[in-house]
């Protein structure tokens, strides 16, 4: 796994297995927050942004506050 910063962005390079573990951890965290009535929208939005361009990912619908 590697880390670098480029043009104000963090670039992580990792194995598919590590990436899947991060997705599972974020998904579990989101479920726990949602169950306890917390602010899960930020984490769901992060998951969607993390997977932008991933053809195998279906983005979650995020309710926008009015």
PDB file of N, CA, C and O in Angstrom:
ATOM      1  N   UNK A   1       0.861  -1.159   0.000  1.00  0.00           N
ATOM      2  CA  UNK A   1       0.000   0.000   0.000  1.00  0.00           C
ATOM      3  C   UNK A   1       0.909   1.223   0.000  1.00  0.00           C
ATOM      4  O   UNK A   1       1.948   1.224   0.640  1.00  0.00           O
ATOM      5  N   UNK A   2       0.498   2.247  -0.723  1.00  0.00           N
ATOM      6  CA  UNK A   2       1.300   3.469  -0.732  1.00  0.00           C
ATOM      7  C   UNK A   2       0.415   4.700  -0.590  1.00  0.00           C
ATOM      8  O   UNK A   2      -0.772   4.666  -0.902  1.00  0.00           O
ATOM      9  N   UNK A   3       1.036   5.781  -0.121  1.00  0.00           N
ATOM     10  CA  UNK A   3       0.363   7.053   0.128  1.00  0.00           C
ATOM     11  C   UNK A   3       1.205   8.139  -0.513  1.00  0.00           C
ATOM     12  O   UNK A   3       2.429   8.145  -0.404  1.00  0.00           O
ATOM     13  N   UNK A   4       0.515   9.062  -1.185  1.00  0.00           N
ATOM     14  CA  UNK A   4       1.201  10.259  -1.661  1.00  0.00           C
ATOM     15  C   UNK A   4       0.178  11.381  -1.780  1.00  0.00           C
ATOM     16  O   UNK A   4      -1.026  11.137  -1.806  1.00  0.00           O
ATOM     17  N   UNK A   5       0.672  12.597  -1.802  1.00  0.00           N
ATOM     18  CA  UNK A   5      -0.191  13.757  -2.001  1.00  0.00           C
ATOM     19  C   UNK A   5       0.193  14.397  -3.324  1.00  0.00           C
ATOM     20  O   UNK A   5       1.367  14.510  -3.653  1.00  0.00           O
ATOM     21  N   UNK A   6      -0.845  14.807  -4.071  1.00  0.00           N
ATOM     22  CA  UNK A   6      -0.640  15.361  -5.396  1.00  0.00           C
ATOM     23  C   UNK A   6      -1.728  16.394  -5.674  1.00  0.00           C
ATOM     24  O   UNK A   6      -2.917  16.061  -5.656  1.00  0.00           O
ATOM     25  N   UNK A   7      -1.337  17.640  -5.893  1.00  0.00           N
ATOM     26  CA  UNK A   7      -2.288  18.713  -6.215  1.00  0.00           C
ATOM     27  C   UNK A   7      -3.417  18.829  -5.182  1.00  0.00           C
ATOM     28  O   UNK A   7      -4.588  18.960  -5.530  1.00  0.00           O
ATOM     29  N   UNK A   8      -3.063  18.740  -3.909  1.00  0.00           N
ATOM     30  CA  UNK A   8      -4.067  18.876  -2.859  1.00  0.00           C
ATOM     31  C   UNK A   8      -4.934  17.648  -2.659  1.00  0.00           C
ATOM     32  O   UNK A   8      -5.918  17.701  -1.913  1.00  0.00           O
ATOM     33  N   UNK A   9      -4.605  16.538  -3.292  1.00  0.00           N
ATOM     34  CA  UNK A   9      -5.362  15.292  -3.172  1.00  0.00           C
ATOM     35  C   UNK A   9      -4.483  14.227  -2.527  1.00  0.00           C
ATOM     36  O   UNK A   9      -3.263  14.219  -2.706  1.00  0.00           O
ATOM     37  N   UNK A  10      -5.081  13.332  -1.783  1.00  0.00           N
ATOM     38  CA  UNK A  10      -4.383  12.169  -1.245  1.00  0.00           C
ATOM     39  C   UNK A  10      -4.618  11.025  -2.221  1.00  0.00           C
ATOM     40  O   UNK A  10      -5.750  10.751  -2.606  1.00  0.00           O
ATOM     41  N   UNK A  11      -3.539  10.382  -2.618  1.00  0.00           N
ATOM     42  CA  UNK A  11      -3.633   9.257  -3.552  1.00  0.00           C
ATOM     43  C   UNK A  11      -3.168   8.002  -2.821  1.00  0.00           C
ATOM     44  O   UNK A  11      -2.015   7.912  -2.396  1.00  0.00           O
ATOM     45  N   UNK A  12      -4.087   7.062  -2.644  1.00  0.00           N
ATOM     46  CA  UNK A  12      -3.770   5.785  -2.005  1.00  0.00           C
ATOM     47  C   UNK A  12      -3.749   4.707  -3.077  1.00  0.00           C
ATOM     48  O   UNK A  12      -4.667   4.627  -3.893  1.00  0.00           O
ATOM     49  N   UNK A  13      -2.720   3.888  -3.050  1.00  0.00           N
ATOM     50  CA  UNK A  13      -2.646   2.743  -3.948  1.00  0.00           C
ATOM     51  C   UNK A  13      -2.656   1.511  -3.058  1.00  0.00           C
ATOM     52  O   UNK A  13      -1.831   1.384  -2.144  1.00  0.00           O
ATOM     53  N   UNK A  14      -3.635   0.618  -3.295  1.00  0.00           N
ATOM     54  CA  UNK A  14      -3.782  -0.541  -2.415  1.00  0.00           C
ATOM     55  C   UNK A  14      -4.260  -1.747  -3.204  1.00  0.00           C
ATOM     56  O   UNK A  14      -4.737  -1.620  -4.333  1.00  0.00           O
ATOM     57  N   UNK A  15      -4.154  -2.892  -2.586  1.00  0.00           N
ATOM     58  CA  UNK A  15      -4.634  -4.126  -3.210  1.00  0.00           C
ATOM     59  C   UNK A  15      -6.161  -4.134  -3.227  1.00  0.00           C
ATOM     60  O   UNK A  15      -6.815  -3.416  -2.464  1.00  0.00           O
ATOM     61  N   UNK A  16      -6.707  -4.941  -4.070  1.00  0.00           N
ATOM     62  CA  UNK A  16      -8.163  -5.105  -4.151  1.00  0.00           C
ATOM     63  C   UNK A  16      -8.695  -5.595  -2.806  1.00  0.00           C
ATOM     64  O   UNK A  16      -9.751  -5.157  -2.345  1.00  0.00           O
ATOM     65  N   UNK A  17      -7.945  -6.486  -2.170  1.00  0.00           N
ATOM     66  CA  UNK A  17      -8.363  -7.031  -0.875  1.00  0.00           C
ATOM     67  C   UNK A  17      -8.436  -5.922   0.182  1.00  0.00           C
ATOM     68  O   UNK A  17      -9.396  -5.865   0.960  1.00  0.00           O
ATOM     69  N   UNK A  18      -7.445  -5.025   0.225  1.00  0.00           N
ATOM     70  CA  UNK A  18      -7.469  -3.911   1.172  1.00  0.00           C
ATOM     71  C   UNK A  18      -8.633  -2.969   0.873  1.00  0.00           C
ATOM     72  O   UNK A  18      -9.309  -2.487   1.781  1.00  0.00           O
ATOM     73  N   UNK A  19      -8.876  -2.701  -0.405  1.00  0.00           N
ATOM     74  CA  UNK A  19      -9.978  -1.825  -0.814  1.00  0.00           C
ATOM     75  C   UNK A  19     -11.317  -2.405  -0.359  1.00  0.00           C
ATOM     76  O   UNK A  19     -12.160  -1.704   0.191  1.00  0.00           O
ATOM     77  N   UNK A  20     -11.507  -3.701  -0.560  1.00  0.00           N
ATOM     78  CA  UNK A  20     -12.751  -4.352  -0.142  1.00  0.00           C
ATOM     79  C   UNK A  20     -12.911  -4.295   1.379  1.00  0.00           C
ATOM     80  O   UNK A  20     -14.016  -4.123   1.885  1.00  0.00           O
ATOM     81  N   UNK A  21     -11.791  -4.404   2.115  1.00  0.00           N
ATOM     82  CA  UNK A  21     -11.858  -4.322   3.574  1.00  0.00           C
ATOM     83  C   UNK A  21     -12.293  -2.919   4.009  1.00  0.00           C
ATOM     84  O   UNK A  21     -13.105  -2.767   4.927  1.00  0.00           O
ATOM     85  N   UNK A  22     -11.780  -1.892   3.339  1.00  0.00           N
ATOM     86  CA  UNK A  22     -12.184  -0.514   3.650  1.00  0.00           C
ATOM     87  C   UNK A  22     -13.675  -0.323   3.382  1.00  0.00           C
ATOM     88  O   UNK A  22     -14.383   0.276   4.190  1.00  0.00           O
ATOM     89  N   UNK A  23     -14.157  -0.839   2.256  1.00  0.00           N
ATOM     90  CA  UNK A  23     -15.585  -0.719   1.945  1.00  0.00           C
ATOM     91  C   UNK A  23     -16.447  -1.424   2.995  1.00  0.00           C
ATOM     92  O   UNK A  23     -17.472  -0.884   3.419  1.00  0.00           O
ATOM     93  N   UNK A  24     -16.020  -2.609   3.426  1.00  0.00           N
ATOM     94  CA  UNK A  24     -16.782  -3.342   4.448  1.00  0.00           C
ATOM     95  C   UNK A  24     -16.772  -2.581   5.768  1.00  0.00           C
ATOM     96  O   UNK A  24     -17.795  -2.491   6.447  1.00  0.00           O
ATOM     97  N   UNK A  25     -15.630  -2.016   6.141  1.00  0.00           N
ATOM     98  CA  UNK A  25     -15.537  -1.260   7.394  1.00  0.00           C
ATOM     99  C   UNK A  25     -16.431  -0.030   7.345  1.00  0.00           C
ATOM    100  O   UNK A  25     -17.161   0.257   8.306  1.00  0.00           O
ATOM    101  N   UNK A  26     -16.390   0.708   6.238  1.00  0.00           N
ATOM    102  CA  UNK A  26     -17.243   1.893   6.111  1.00  0.00           C
ATOM    103  C   UNK A  26     -18.723   1.510   6.078  1.00  0.00           C
ATOM    104  O   UNK A  26     -19.565   2.202   6.649  1.00  0.00           O
ATOM    105  N   UNK A  27     -19.045   0.402   5.410  1.00  0.00           N
ATOM    106  CA  UNK A  27     -20.431  -0.067   5.373  1.00  0.00           C
ATOM    107  C   UNK A  27     -20.932  -0.455   6.759  1.00  0.00           C
ATOM    108  O   UNK A  27     -22.045  -0.106   7.150  1.00  0.00           O
ATOM    109  N   UNK A  28     -20.102  -1.155   7.524  1.00  0.00           N
ATOM    110  CA  UNK A  28     -20.477  -1.555   8.888  1.00  0.00           C
ATOM    111  C   UNK A  28     -20.657  -0.333   9.781  1.00  0.00           C
ATOM    112  O   UNK A  28     -21.600  -0.251  10.570  1.00  0.00           O
ATOM    113  N   UNK A  29     -19.749   0.618   9.641  1.00  0.00           N
ATOM    114  CA  UNK A  29     -19.825   1.856  10.413  1.00  0.00           C
ATOM    115  C   UNK A  29     -21.107   2.622  10.083  1.00  0.00           C
ATOM    116  O   UNK A  29     -21.801   3.116  10.968  1.00  0.00           O
ATOM    117  N   UNK A  30     -21.436   2.670   8.794  1.00  0.00           N
ATOM    118  CA  UNK A  30     -22.653   3.359   8.360  1.00  0.00           C
ATOM    119  C   UNK A  30     -23.888   2.697   8.955  1.00  0.00           C
ATOM    120  O   UNK A  30     -24.795   3.375   9.445  1.00  0.00           O
ATOM    121  N   UNK A  31     -23.927   1.365   8.933  1.00  0.00           N
ATOM    122  CA  UNK A  31     -25.074   0.643   9.494  1.00  0.00           C
ATOM    123  C   UNK A  31     -25.225   0.919  10.985  1.00  0.00           C
ATOM    124  O   UNK A  31     -26.345   1.111  11.481  1.00  0.00           O
ATOM    125  N   UNK A  32     -24.099   0.967  11.702  1.00  0.00           N
ATOM    126  CA  UNK A  32     -24.142   1.239  13.138  1.00  0.00           C
ATOM    127  C   UNK A  32     -24.663   2.653  13.410  1.00  0.00           C
ATOM    128  O   UNK A  32     -25.517   2.854  14.277  1.00  0.00           O
ATOM    129  N   UNK A  33     -24.172   3.628  12.655  1.00  0.00           N
ATOM    130  CA  UNK A  33     -24.630   5.011  12.830  1.00  0.00           C
ATOM    131  C   UNK A  33     -26.118   5.114  12.521  1.00  0.00           C
ATOM    132  O   UNK A  33     -26.885   5.739  13.248  1.00  0.00           O
ATOM    133  N   UNK A  34     -26.541   4.512  11.409  1.00  0.00           N
ATOM    134  CA  UNK A  34     -27.934   4.566  10.978  1.00  0.00           C
ATOM    135  C   UNK A  34     -28.835   3.951  12.045  1.00  0.00           C
ATOM    136  O   UNK A  34     -29.863   4.513  12.413  1.00  0.00           O
ATOM    137  N   UNK A  35     -28.437   2.797  12.562  1.00  0.00           N
ATOM    138  CA  UNK A  35     -29.227   2.099  13.585  1.00  0.00           C
ATOM    139  C   UNK A  35     -29.396   2.960  14.830  1.00  0.00           C
ATOM    140  O   UNK A  35     -30.445   2.943  15.470  1.00  0.00           O
ATOM    141  N   UNK A  36     -28.368   3.715  15.174  1.00  0.00           N
ATOM    142  CA  UNK A  36     -28.404   4.535  16.384  1.00  0.00           C
ATOM    143  C   UNK A  36     -28.925   5.944  16.129  1.00  0.00           C
ATOM    144  O   UNK A  36     -28.824   6.806  17.000  1.00  0.00           O
ATOM    145  N   UNK A  37     -29.465   6.185  14.928  1.00  0.00           N
ATOM    146  CA  UNK A  37     -30.085   7.468  14.633  1.00  0.00           C
ATOM    147  C   UNK A  37     -29.098   8.594  14.374  1.00  0.00           C
ATOM    148  O   UNK A  37     -29.462   9.760  14.462  1.00  0.00           O
ATOM    149  N   UNK A  38     -27.864   8.235  14.046  1.00  0.00           N
ATOM    150  CA  UNK A  38     -26.844   9.256  13.821  1.00  0.00           C
ATOM    151  C   UNK A  38     -26.827   9.778  12.394  1.00  0.00           C
ATOM    152  O   UNK A  38     -27.658   9.423  11.562  1.00  0.00           O
ATOM    153  N   UNK A  39     -25.861  10.626  12.120  1.00  0.00           N
ATOM    154  CA  UNK A  39     -25.705  11.286  10.812  1.00  0.00           C
ATOM    155  C   UNK A  39     -24.943  10.359   9.858  1.00  0.00           C
ATOM    156  O   UNK A  39     -23.719  10.419   9.766  1.00  0.00           O
ATOM    157  N   UNK A  40     -25.681   9.489   9.176  1.00  0.00           N
ATOM    158  CA  UNK A  40     -25.054   8.525   8.268  1.00  0.00           C
ATOM    159  C   UNK A  40     -24.852   9.085   6.860  1.00  0.00           C
ATOM    160  O   UNK A  40     -24.087   8.531   6.080  1.00  0.00           O
ATOM    161  N   UNK A  41     -25.490  10.182   6.535  1.00  0.00           N
ATOM    162  CA  UNK A  41     -25.452  10.735   5.175  1.00  0.00           C
ATOM    163  C   UNK A  41     -24.025  11.082   4.755  1.00  0.00           C
ATOM    164  O   UNK A  41     -23.638  10.843   3.612  1.00  0.00           O
ATOM    165  N   UNK A  42     -23.228  11.595   5.671  1.00  0.00           N
ATOM    166  CA  UNK A  42     -21.852  11.960   5.335  1.00  0.00           C
ATOM    167  C   UNK A  42     -21.031  10.738   4.943  1.00  0.00           C
ATOM    168  O   UNK A  42     -20.229  10.785   4.014  1.00  0.00           O
ATOM    169  N   UNK A  43     -21.223   9.623   5.645  1.00  0.00           N
ATOM    170  CA  UNK A  43     -20.463   8.414   5.334  1.00  0.00           C
ATOM    171  C   UNK A  43     -20.942   7.817   4.015  1.00  0.00           C
ATOM    172  O   UNK A  43     -20.138   7.377   3.194  1.00  0.00           O
ATOM    173  N   UNK A  44     -22.245   7.818   3.782  1.00  0.00           N
ATOM    174  CA  UNK A  44     -22.786   7.306   2.520  1.00  0.00           C
ATOM    175  C   UNK A  44     -22.283   8.165   1.355  1.00  0.00           C
ATOM    176  O   UNK A  44     -21.898   7.635   0.313  1.00  0.00           O
ATOM    177  N   UNK A  45     -22.240   9.462   1.548  1.00  0.00           N
ATOM    178  CA  UNK A  45     -21.710  10.349   0.513  1.00  0.00           C
ATOM    179  C   UNK A  45     -20.240  10.045   0.248  1.00  0.00           C
ATOM    180  O   UNK A  45     -19.794  10.053  -0.903  1.00  0.00           O
ATOM    181  N   UNK A  46     -19.477   9.774   1.302  1.00  0.00           N
ATOM    182  CA  UNK A  46     -18.072   9.410   1.141  1.00  0.00           C
ATOM    183  C   UNK A  46     -17.943   8.115   0.340  1.00  0.00           C
ATOM    184  O   UNK A  46     -17.112   8.014  -0.575  1.00  0.00           O
ATOM    185  N   UNK A  47     -18.757   7.113   0.654  1.00  0.00           N
ATOM    186  CA  UNK A  47     -18.731   5.858  -0.095  1.00  0.00           C
ATOM    187  C   UNK A  47     -19.019   6.106  -1.575  1.00  0.00           C
ATOM    188  O   UNK A  47     -18.350   5.542  -2.444  1.00  0.00           O
ATOM    189  N   UNK A  48     -20.007   6.947  -1.858  1.00  0.00           N
ATOM    190  CA  UNK A  48     -20.324   7.257  -3.249  1.00  0.00           C
ATOM    191  C   UNK A  48     -19.155   7.942  -3.947  1.00  0.00           C
ATOM    192  O   UNK A  48     -18.810   7.595  -5.082  1.00  0.00           O
ATOM    193  N   UNK A  49     -18.527   8.908  -3.279  1.00  0.00           N
ATOM    194  CA  UNK A  49     -17.384   9.607  -3.887  1.00  0.00           C
ATOM    195  C   UNK A  49     -16.189   8.676  -4.056  1.00  0.00           C
ATOM    196  O   UNK A  49     -15.469   8.742  -5.050  1.00  0.00           O
ATOM    197  N   UNK A  50     -15.972   7.812  -3.083  1.00  0.00           N
ATOM    198  CA  UNK A  50     -14.867   6.866  -3.141  1.00  0.00           C
ATOM    199  C   UNK A  50     -14.996   5.936  -4.346  1.00  0.00           C
ATOM    200  O   UNK A  50     -13.998   5.484  -4.907  1.00  0.00           O
ATOM    201  N   UNK A  51     -16.221   5.682  -4.762  1.00  0.00           N
ATOM    202  CA  UNK A  51     -16.472   4.754  -5.861  1.00  0.00           C
ATOM    203  C   UNK A  51     -16.843   5.432  -7.176  1.00  0.00           C
ATOM    204  O   UNK A  51     -17.304   4.763  -8.101  1.00  0.00           O
ATOM    205  N   UNK A  52     -16.645   6.746  -7.275  1.00  0.00           N
ATOM    206  CA  UNK A  52     -16.910   7.423  -8.543  1.00  0.00           C
ATOM    207  C   UNK A  52     -16.059   6.775  -9.631  1.00  0.00           C
ATOM    208  O   UNK A  52     -14.864   6.569  -9.455  1.00  0.00           O
ATOM    209  N   UNK A  53     -16.678   6.443 -10.729  1.00  0.00           N
ATOM    210  CA  UNK A  53     -15.958   5.808 -11.830  1.00  0.00           C
ATOM    211  C   UNK A  53     -15.883   4.298 -11.723  1.00  0.00           C
ATOM    212  O   UNK A  53     -15.379   3.639 -12.633  1.00  0.00           O
ATOM    213  N   UNK A  54     -16.366   3.711 -10.635  1.00  0.00           N
ATOM    214  CA  UNK A  54     -16.352   2.265 -10.464  1.00  0.00           C
ATOM    215  C   UNK A  54     -17.590   1.685 -11.147  1.00  0.00           C
ATOM    216  O   UNK A  54     -18.712   1.899 -10.697  1.00  0.00           O
ATOM    217  N   UNK A  55     -17.398   0.950 -12.253  1.00  0.00           N
ATOM    218  CA  UNK A  55     -18.553   0.429 -12.989  1.00  0.00           C
ATOM    219  C   UNK A  55     -19.315  -0.656 -12.246  1.00  0.00           C
ATOM    220  O   UNK A  55     -20.442  -0.991 -12.607  1.00  0.00           O
ATOM    221  N   UNK A  56     -18.736  -1.207 -11.185  1.00  0.00           N
ATOM    222  CA  UNK A  56     -19.375  -2.281 -10.424  1.00  0.00           C
ATOM    223  C   UNK A  56     -20.059  -1.782  -9.161  1.00  0.00           C
ATOM    224  O   UNK A  56     -20.443  -2.577  -8.312  1.00  0.00           O
ATOM    225  N   UNK A  57     -20.209  -0.473  -9.038  1.00  0.00           N
ATOM    226  CA  UNK A  57     -20.787   0.119  -7.827  1.00  0.00           C
ATOM    227  C   UNK A  57     -22.076   0.845  -8.174  1.00  0.00           C
ATOM    228  O   UNK A  57     -22.136   1.598  -9.132  1.00  0.00           O
ATOM    229  N   UNK A  58     -23.098   0.617  -7.372  1.00  0.00           N
ATOM    230  CA  UNK A  58     -24.348   1.347  -7.514  1.00  0.00           C
ATOM    231  C   UNK A  58     -24.418   2.361  -6.389  1.00  0.00           C
ATOM    232  O   UNK A  58     -24.459   1.974  -5.210  1.00  0.00           O
ATOM    233  N   UNK A  59     -24.387   3.658  -6.716  1.00  0.00           N
ATOM    234  CA  UNK A  59     -24.393   4.682  -5.659  1.00  0.00           C
ATOM    235  C   UNK A  59     -25.656   4.618  -4.811  1.00  0.00           C
ATOM    236  O   UNK A  59     -26.735   4.295  -5.292  1.00  0.00           O
ATOM    237  N   UNK A  60     -25.484   4.914  -3.542  1.00  0.00           N
ATOM    238  CA  UNK A  60     -26.612   5.026  -2.630  1.00  0.00           C
ATOM    239  C   UNK A  60     -27.291   6.368  -2.859  1.00  0.00           C
ATOM    240  O   UNK A  60     -26.634   7.361  -3.161  1.00  0.00           O
ATOM    241  N   UNK A  61     -28.602   6.402  -2.693  1.00  0.00           N
ATOM    242  CA  UNK A  61     -29.338   7.651  -2.771  1.00  0.00           C
ATOM    243  C   UNK A  61     -29.129   8.394  -1.460  1.00  0.00           C
ATOM    244  O   UNK A  61     -29.292   7.834  -0.390  1.00  0.00           O
ATOM    245  N   UNK A  62     -28.746   9.649  -1.566  1.00  0.00           N
ATOM    246  CA  UNK A  62     -28.497  10.456  -0.392  1.00  0.00           C
ATOM    247  C   UNK A  62     -29.523  11.572  -0.348  1.00  0.00           C
ATOM    248  O   UNK A  62     -29.676  12.321  -1.315  1.00  0.00           O
ATOM    249  N   UNK A  63     -30.249  11.649   0.764  1.00  0.00           N
ATOM    250  CA  UNK A  63     -31.251  12.704   0.929  1.00  0.00           C
ATOM    251  C   UNK A  63     -30.544  14.015   1.189  1.00  0.00           C
ATOM    252  O   UNK A  63     -29.702  14.107   2.080  1.00  0.00           O
ATOM    253  N   UNK A  64     -30.859  15.008   0.394  1.00  0.00           N
ATOM    254  CA  UNK A  64     -30.290  16.330   0.575  1.00  0.00           C
ATOM    255  C   UNK A  64     -31.151  17.111   1.544  1.00  0.00           C
ATOM    256  O   UNK A  64     -32.368  17.121   1.423  1.00  0.00           O
ATOM    257  N   UNK A  65     -30.518  17.726   2.534  1.00  0.00           N
ATOM    258  CA  UNK A  65     -31.274  18.541   3.489  1.00  0.00           C
ATOM    259  C   UNK A  65     -31.699  19.834   2.798  1.00  0.00           C
ATOM    260  O   UNK A  65     -30.961  20.401   2.031  1.00  0.00           O
ATOM    261  N   UNK A  66     -32.910  20.248   3.102  1.00  0.00           N
ATOM    262  CA  UNK A  66     -33.454  21.461   2.472  1.00  0.00           C
ATOM    263  C   UNK A  66     -33.266  22.662   3.340  1.00  0.00           C
ATOM    264  O   UNK A  66     -33.072  22.645   4.483  1.00  0.00           O
TER     265      UNK A  66
END
